Coordinates of N, CA and C in Angstrom, one line a residue:
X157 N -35.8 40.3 -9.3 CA -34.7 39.6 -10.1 C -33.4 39.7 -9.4
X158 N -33.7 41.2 -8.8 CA -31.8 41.2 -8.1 C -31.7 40.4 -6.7
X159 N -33.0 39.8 -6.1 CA -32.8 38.8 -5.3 C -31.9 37.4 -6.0
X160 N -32.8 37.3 -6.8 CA -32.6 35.9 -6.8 C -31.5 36.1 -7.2
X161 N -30.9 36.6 -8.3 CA -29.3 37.2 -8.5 C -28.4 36.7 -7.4
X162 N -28.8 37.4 -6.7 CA -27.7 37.4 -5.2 C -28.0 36.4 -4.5
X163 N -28.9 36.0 -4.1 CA -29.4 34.2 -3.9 C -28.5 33.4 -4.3
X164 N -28.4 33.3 -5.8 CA -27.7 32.5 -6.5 C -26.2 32.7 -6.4
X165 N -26.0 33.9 -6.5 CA -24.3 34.3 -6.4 C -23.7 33.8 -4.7
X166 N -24.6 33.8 -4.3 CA -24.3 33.5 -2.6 C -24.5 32.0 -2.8
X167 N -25.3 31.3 -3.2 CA -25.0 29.5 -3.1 C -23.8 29.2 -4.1
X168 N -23.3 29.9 -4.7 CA -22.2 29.4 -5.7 C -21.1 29.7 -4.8
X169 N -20.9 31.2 -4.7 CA -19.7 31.4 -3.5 C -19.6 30.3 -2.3
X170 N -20.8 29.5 -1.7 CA -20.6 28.8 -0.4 C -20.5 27.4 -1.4
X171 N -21.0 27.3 -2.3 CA -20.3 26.0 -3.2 C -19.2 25.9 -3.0
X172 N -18.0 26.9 -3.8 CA -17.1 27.1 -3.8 C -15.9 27.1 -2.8
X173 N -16.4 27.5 -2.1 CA -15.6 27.8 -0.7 C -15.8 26.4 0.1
X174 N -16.7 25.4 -0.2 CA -16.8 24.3 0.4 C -16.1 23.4 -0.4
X175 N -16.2 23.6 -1.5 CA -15.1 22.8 -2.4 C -13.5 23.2 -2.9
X176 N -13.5 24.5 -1.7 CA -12.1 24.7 -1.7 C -11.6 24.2 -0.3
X177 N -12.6 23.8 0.6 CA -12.3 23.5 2.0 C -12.2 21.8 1.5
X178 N -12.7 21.4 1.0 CA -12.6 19.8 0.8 C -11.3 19.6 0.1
X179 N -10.7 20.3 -0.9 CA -9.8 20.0 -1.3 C -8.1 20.7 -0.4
X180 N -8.7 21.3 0.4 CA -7.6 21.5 1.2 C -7.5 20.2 2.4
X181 N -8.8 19.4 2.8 CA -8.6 18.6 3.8 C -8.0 17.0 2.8
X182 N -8.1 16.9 1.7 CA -7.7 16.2 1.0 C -6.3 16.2 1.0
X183 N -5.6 17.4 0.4 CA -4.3 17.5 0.7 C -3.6 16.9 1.9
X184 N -3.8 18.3 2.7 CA -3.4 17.4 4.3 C -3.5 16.0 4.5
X185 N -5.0 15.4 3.8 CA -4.8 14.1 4.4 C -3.7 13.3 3.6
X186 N -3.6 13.6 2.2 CA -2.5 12.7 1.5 C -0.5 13.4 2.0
X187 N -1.0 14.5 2.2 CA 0.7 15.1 3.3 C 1.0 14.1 4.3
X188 N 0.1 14.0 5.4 CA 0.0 13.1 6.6 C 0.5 11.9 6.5
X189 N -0.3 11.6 5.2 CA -0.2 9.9 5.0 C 1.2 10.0 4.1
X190 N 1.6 10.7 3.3 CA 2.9 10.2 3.0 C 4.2 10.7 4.2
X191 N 3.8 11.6 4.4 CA 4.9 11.6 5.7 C 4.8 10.3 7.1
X192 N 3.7 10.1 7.5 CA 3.5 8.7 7.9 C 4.1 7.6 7.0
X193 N 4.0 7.3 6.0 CA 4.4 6.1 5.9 C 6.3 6.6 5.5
X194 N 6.6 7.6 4.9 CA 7.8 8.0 4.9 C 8.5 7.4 6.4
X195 N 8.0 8.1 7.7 CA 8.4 7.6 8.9 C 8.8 6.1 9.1
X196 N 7.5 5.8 8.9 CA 7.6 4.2 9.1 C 8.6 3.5 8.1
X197 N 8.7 3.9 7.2 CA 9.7 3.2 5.9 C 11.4 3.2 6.7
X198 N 11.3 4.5 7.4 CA 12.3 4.8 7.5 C 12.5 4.1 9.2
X199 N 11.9 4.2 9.7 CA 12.0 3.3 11.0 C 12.1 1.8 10.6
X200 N 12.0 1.3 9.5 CA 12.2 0.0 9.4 C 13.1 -0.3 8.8
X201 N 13.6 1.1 8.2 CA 14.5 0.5 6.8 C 16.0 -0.1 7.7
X202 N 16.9 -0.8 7.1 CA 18.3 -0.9 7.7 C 18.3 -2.1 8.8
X203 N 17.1 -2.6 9.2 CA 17.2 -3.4 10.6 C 17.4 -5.1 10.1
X204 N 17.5 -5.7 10.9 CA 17.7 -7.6 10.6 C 17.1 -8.0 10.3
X205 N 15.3 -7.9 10.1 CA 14.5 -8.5 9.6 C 13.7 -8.0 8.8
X206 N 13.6 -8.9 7.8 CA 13.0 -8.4 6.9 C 11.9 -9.6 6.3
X207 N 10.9 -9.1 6.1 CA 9.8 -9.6 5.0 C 10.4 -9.9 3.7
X208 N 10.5 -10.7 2.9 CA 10.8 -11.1 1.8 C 9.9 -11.5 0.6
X209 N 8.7 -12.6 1.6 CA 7.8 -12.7 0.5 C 6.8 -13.7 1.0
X210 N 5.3 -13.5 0.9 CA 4.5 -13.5 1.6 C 3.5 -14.5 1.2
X211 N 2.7 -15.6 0.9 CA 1.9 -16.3 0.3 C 0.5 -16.5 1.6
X212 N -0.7 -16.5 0.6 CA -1.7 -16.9 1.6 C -2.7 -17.9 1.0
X213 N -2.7 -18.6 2.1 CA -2.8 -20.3 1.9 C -4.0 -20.3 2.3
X214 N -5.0 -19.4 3.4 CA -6.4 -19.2 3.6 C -7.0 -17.8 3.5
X215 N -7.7 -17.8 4.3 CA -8.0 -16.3 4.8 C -7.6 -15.6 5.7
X216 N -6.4 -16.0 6.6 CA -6.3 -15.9 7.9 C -4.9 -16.6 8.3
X217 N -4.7 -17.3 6.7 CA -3.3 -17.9 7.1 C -2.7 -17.8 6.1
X218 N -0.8 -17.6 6.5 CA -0.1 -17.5 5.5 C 1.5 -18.0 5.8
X219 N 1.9 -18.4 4.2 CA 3.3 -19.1 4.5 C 4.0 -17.7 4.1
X220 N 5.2 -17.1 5.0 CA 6.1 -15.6 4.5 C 7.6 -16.8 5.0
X221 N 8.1 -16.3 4.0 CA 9.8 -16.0 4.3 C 10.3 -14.9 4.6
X222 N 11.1 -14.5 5.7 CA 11.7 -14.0 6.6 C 13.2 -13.6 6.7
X223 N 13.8 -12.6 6.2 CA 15.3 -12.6 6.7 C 15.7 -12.2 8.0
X224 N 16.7 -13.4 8.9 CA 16.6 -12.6 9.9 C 18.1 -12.9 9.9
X225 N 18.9 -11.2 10.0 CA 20.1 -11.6 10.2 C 20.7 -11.9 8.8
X226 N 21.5 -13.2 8.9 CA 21.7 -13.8 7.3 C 21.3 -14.6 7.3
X227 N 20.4 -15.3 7.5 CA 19.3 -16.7 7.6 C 18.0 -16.3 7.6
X228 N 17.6 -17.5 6.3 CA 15.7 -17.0 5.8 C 15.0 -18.4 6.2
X229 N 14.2 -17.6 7.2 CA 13.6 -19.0 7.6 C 11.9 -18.9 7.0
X230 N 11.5 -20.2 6.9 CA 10.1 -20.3 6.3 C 9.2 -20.2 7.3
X231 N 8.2 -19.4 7.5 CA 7.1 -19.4 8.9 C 5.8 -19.6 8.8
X232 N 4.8 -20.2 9.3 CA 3.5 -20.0 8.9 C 3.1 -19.1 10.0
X233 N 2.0 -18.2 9.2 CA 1.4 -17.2 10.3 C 0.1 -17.6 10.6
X234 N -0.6 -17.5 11.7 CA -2.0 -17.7 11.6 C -2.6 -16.3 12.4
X235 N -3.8 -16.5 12.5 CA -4.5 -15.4 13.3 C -4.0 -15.4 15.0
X236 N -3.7 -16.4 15.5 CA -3.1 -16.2 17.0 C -1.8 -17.1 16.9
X237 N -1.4 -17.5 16.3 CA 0.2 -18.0 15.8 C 1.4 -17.6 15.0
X238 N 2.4 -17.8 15.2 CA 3.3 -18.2 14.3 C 4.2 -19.3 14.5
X239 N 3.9 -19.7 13.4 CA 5.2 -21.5 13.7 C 6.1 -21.7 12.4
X240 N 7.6 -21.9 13.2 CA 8.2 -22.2 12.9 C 8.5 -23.1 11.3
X241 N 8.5 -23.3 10.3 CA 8.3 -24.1 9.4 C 9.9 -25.0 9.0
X242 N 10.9 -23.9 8.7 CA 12.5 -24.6 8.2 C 13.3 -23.3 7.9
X243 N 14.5 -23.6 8.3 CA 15.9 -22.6 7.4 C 15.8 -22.9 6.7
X244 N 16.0 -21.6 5.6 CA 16.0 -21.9 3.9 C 17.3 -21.3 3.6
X245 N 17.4 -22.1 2.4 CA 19.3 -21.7 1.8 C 19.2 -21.0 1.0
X246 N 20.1 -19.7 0.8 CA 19.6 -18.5 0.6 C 20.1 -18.8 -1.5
X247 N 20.3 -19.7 -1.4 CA 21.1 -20.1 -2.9 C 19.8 -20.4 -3.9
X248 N 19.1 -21.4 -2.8 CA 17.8 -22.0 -3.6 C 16.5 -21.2 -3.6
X249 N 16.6 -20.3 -3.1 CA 15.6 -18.5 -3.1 C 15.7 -18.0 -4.5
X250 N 14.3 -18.1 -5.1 CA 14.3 -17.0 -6.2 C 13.1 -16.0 -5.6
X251 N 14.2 -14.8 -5.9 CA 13.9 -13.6 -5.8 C 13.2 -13.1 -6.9
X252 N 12.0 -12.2 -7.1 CA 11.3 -11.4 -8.5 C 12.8 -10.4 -8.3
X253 N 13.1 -9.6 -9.2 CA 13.6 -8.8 -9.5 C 13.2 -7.3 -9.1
X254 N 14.2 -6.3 -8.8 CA 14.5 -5.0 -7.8 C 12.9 -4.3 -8.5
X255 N 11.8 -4.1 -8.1 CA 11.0 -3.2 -8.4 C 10.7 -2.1 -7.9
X256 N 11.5 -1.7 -7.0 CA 11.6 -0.6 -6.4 C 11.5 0.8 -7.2
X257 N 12.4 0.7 -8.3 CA 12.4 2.1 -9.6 C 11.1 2.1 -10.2
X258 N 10.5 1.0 -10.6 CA 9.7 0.7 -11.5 C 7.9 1.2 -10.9
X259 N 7.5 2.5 -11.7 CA 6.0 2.9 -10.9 C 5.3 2.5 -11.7
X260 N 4.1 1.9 -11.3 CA 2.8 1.8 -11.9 C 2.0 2.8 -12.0
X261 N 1.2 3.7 -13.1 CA 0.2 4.4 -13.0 C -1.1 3.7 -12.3
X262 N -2.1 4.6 -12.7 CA -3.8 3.9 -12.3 C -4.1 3.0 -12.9
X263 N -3.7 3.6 -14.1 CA -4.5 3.0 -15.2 C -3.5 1.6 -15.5
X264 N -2.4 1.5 -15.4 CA -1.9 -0.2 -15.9 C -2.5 -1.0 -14.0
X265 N -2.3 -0.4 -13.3 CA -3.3 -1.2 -12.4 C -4.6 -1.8 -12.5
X266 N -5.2 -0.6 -12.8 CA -6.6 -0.9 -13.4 C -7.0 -1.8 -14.4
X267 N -5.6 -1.9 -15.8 CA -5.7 -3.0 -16.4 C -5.6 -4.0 -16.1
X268 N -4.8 -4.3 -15.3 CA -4.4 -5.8 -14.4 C -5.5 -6.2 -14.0
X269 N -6.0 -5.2 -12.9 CA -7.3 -6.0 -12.3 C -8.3 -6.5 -12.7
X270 N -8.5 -5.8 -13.8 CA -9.9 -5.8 -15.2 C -9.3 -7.1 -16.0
X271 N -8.2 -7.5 -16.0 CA -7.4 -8.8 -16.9 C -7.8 -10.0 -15.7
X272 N -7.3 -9.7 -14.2 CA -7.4 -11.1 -13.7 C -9.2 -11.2 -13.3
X273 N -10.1 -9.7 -13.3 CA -11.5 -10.4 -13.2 C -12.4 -11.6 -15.0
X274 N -11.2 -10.8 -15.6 CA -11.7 -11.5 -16.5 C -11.3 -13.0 -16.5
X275 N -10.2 -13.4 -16.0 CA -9.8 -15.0 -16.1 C -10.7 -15.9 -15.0

């Protein structure tokens, strides 16, 4: 009986210790990744071009407006292109509003997507 005892106490301890090693490689991996994209946010932030807003017209193709400088031009992208489309006047641009403060939990995510499978 005092095998199996200690059998058992020994698969729990190596349970344990493996699900304390997964949850430490978890960490690290979400540290990495927010300091990565922190980086990157910050290597982009401040510069002349900017992404503004993005539409996709196929699989593979999409119409984005572009600030570059003080001029938003309209582009299509393709998988080995980008062309040119028109200067846009920055008057006749509507913007969605600053959502930058504003966080989403899981769960109003989760509602959204469960709302647009349902339409």
């Amino acid at each position: 009986m005092t095998l199996l005892t200690m059998e058992t106490l020994g698969g729990i301890a190596q349970f344990i210790t493996v699900l304390v090693l997964f949850v430490i490689v978890l960490w690290v991996t979400w540290a990495v990744t927010k300091w990565t994209a922190g980086y990157q946010k910050g290597k982009w932030a401040g510069g002349n071009i900017e992404l503004r807003e993005s539409f996709r017209i196929a699989s593979d193709k999409y119409v984005q407006i572009i600030r570059v400088a003080d001029k938003y031009l309209a582009v299509a992208v393709a998988k080995d292109s980008v062309t040119f489309l028109a200067e846009l006047d920055e008057q006749s641009l509507l913007f969605p509003e600053d959502t930058a403060g504003m966080k989403m939990n899981f769960r109003e995510i989760l509602e959204k997507v469960r709302e647009k499978k349902k339409e």
